[in-house]
């Protein structure tokens, strides 16, 4: 992948894996709900599955909390699949593309070289980083054209009622 010859190196850890990418047909069937590796498996690349699995759990957690406490009905759980399965599908597509680049032979080298050039541009690198991290995720929350609509709130400077400066990130720490 890197183009370096490592044949004379002494391996410290050797493992083998293939691309057994799969996506569950459904994230919910009655009282059975899937998240993380139970919902999607793929090439272990860059912690993407961990990120998406944590995002699945957070998305499912607040929904379950609301249903269990009676603040919402089962329809809220149905919406979990509608939001998260497309994210899982994108994750599997993404890691399959990476598998082709990582695990492909010399025939993939021209593509690796072209992509290396492309990702030197800031916009392309930002797009790839958003795709891999999952931070580019946008939920469809209805009409509107604000660029943050349906996205995570970015770190934002705020002022508390007592005029103490803080940030949105700092308020989430506890």
mmCIF file of C-alpha atoms in Angstrom, residues 116-173:
data_model
loop_
_atom_site.group_PDB
_atom_site.id
_atom_site.type_symbol
_atom_site.label_atom_id
_atom_site.label_comp_id
_atom_site.label_asym_id
_atom_site.label_seq_id
_atom_site.Cartn_x
_atom_site.Cartn_y
_atom_site.Cartn_z
ATOM 1 C CA UNK A 116 -2.775 10.490 -3.953
ATOM 2 C CA UNK A 117 -2.707 13.522 -6.260
ATOM 3 C CA UNK A 118 -6.417 14.205 -5.878
ATOM 4 C CA UNK A 119 -6.336 14.061 -2.081
ATOM 5 C CA UNK A 120 -3.544 16.614 -1.901
ATOM 6 C CA UNK A 121 -6.195 19.271 -2.502
ATOM 7 C CA UNK A 122 -7.749 20.616 0.693
ATOM 8 C CA UNK A 123 -11.331 20.201 -0.474
ATOM 9 C CA UNK A 124 -10.831 16.569 -1.527
ATOM 10 C CA UNK A 125 -8.963 15.765 1.694
ATOM 11 C CA UNK A 126 -11.779 17.352 3.746
ATOM 12 C CA UNK A 127 -14.386 15.376 1.794
ATOM 13 C CA UNK A 128 -12.505 12.108 2.375
ATOM 14 C CA UNK A 129 -11.985 12.901 6.069
ATOM 15 C CA UNK A 130 -15.719 13.590 6.468
ATOM 16 C CA UNK A 131 -16.597 10.385 4.675
ATOM 17 C CA UNK A 132 -14.239 8.229 6.721
ATOM 18 C CA UNK A 133 -15.013 9.854 10.090
ATOM 19 C CA UNK A 134 -18.759 10.008 9.565
ATOM 20 C CA UNK A 135 -18.716 13.707 10.418
ATOM 21 C CA UNK A 136 -20.211 14.548 7.013
ATOM 22 C CA UNK A 137 -23.455 12.828 7.992
ATOM 23 C CA UNK A 138 -26.592 14.860 7.360
ATOM 24 C CA UNK A 139 -29.995 13.642 8.501
ATOM 25 C CA UNK A 140 -33.070 14.664 6.533
ATOM 26 C CA UNK A 141 -34.937 16.767 9.102
ATOM 27 C CA UNK A 142 -37.266 18.516 6.708
ATOM 28 C CA UNK A 143 -37.181 21.563 4.463
ATOM 29 C CA UNK A 144 -34.636 24.318 4.802
ATOM 30 C CA UNK A 145 -31.339 25.331 3.283
ATOM 31 C CA UNK A 146 -29.109 26.230 6.225
ATOM 32 C CA UNK A 147 -25.771 24.385 5.821
ATOM 33 C CA UNK A 148 -25.979 23.000 9.380
ATOM 34 C CA UNK A 149 -29.540 21.679 9.067
ATOM 35 C CA UNK A 150 -29.496 17.978 10.000
ATOM 36 C CA UNK A 151 -25.784 18.008 10.840
ATOM 37 C CA UNK A 152 -23.812 17.854 14.081
ATOM 38 C CA UNK A 153 -23.366 21.134 15.866
ATOM 39 C CA UNK A 154 -19.767 22.235 15.307
ATOM 40 C CA UNK A 155 -17.684 23.581 18.194
ATOM 41 C CA UNK A 156 -19.332 26.954 18.703
ATOM 42 C CA UNK A 157 -18.425 29.836 21.057
ATOM 43 C CA UNK A 158 -21.301 30.508 23.472
ATOM 44 C CA UNK A 159 -22.005 32.763 26.430
ATOM 45 C CA UNK A 160 -23.808 31.422 29.489
ATOM 46 C CA UNK A 161 -26.573 33.460 31.170
ATOM 47 C CA UNK A 162 -24.029 34.657 33.775
ATOM 48 C CA UNK A 163 -21.900 35.950 30.836
ATOM 49 C CA UNK A 164 -19.260 33.240 31.254
ATOM 50 C CA UNK A 165 -17.747 32.350 27.866
ATOM 51 C CA UNK A 166 -17.809 28.688 26.903
ATOM 52 C CA UNK A 167 -18.245 26.460 23.859
ATOM 53 C CA UNK A 168 -20.826 23.936 22.729
ATOM 54 C CA UNK A 169 -18.174 21.219 23.113
ATOM 55 C CA UNK A 170 -17.364 22.227 26.677
ATOM 56 C CA UNK A 171 -21.054 22.064 27.635
ATOM 57 C CA UNK A 172 -21.216 18.450 26.413
ATOM 58 C CA UNK A 173 -18.305 17.206 28.558
#
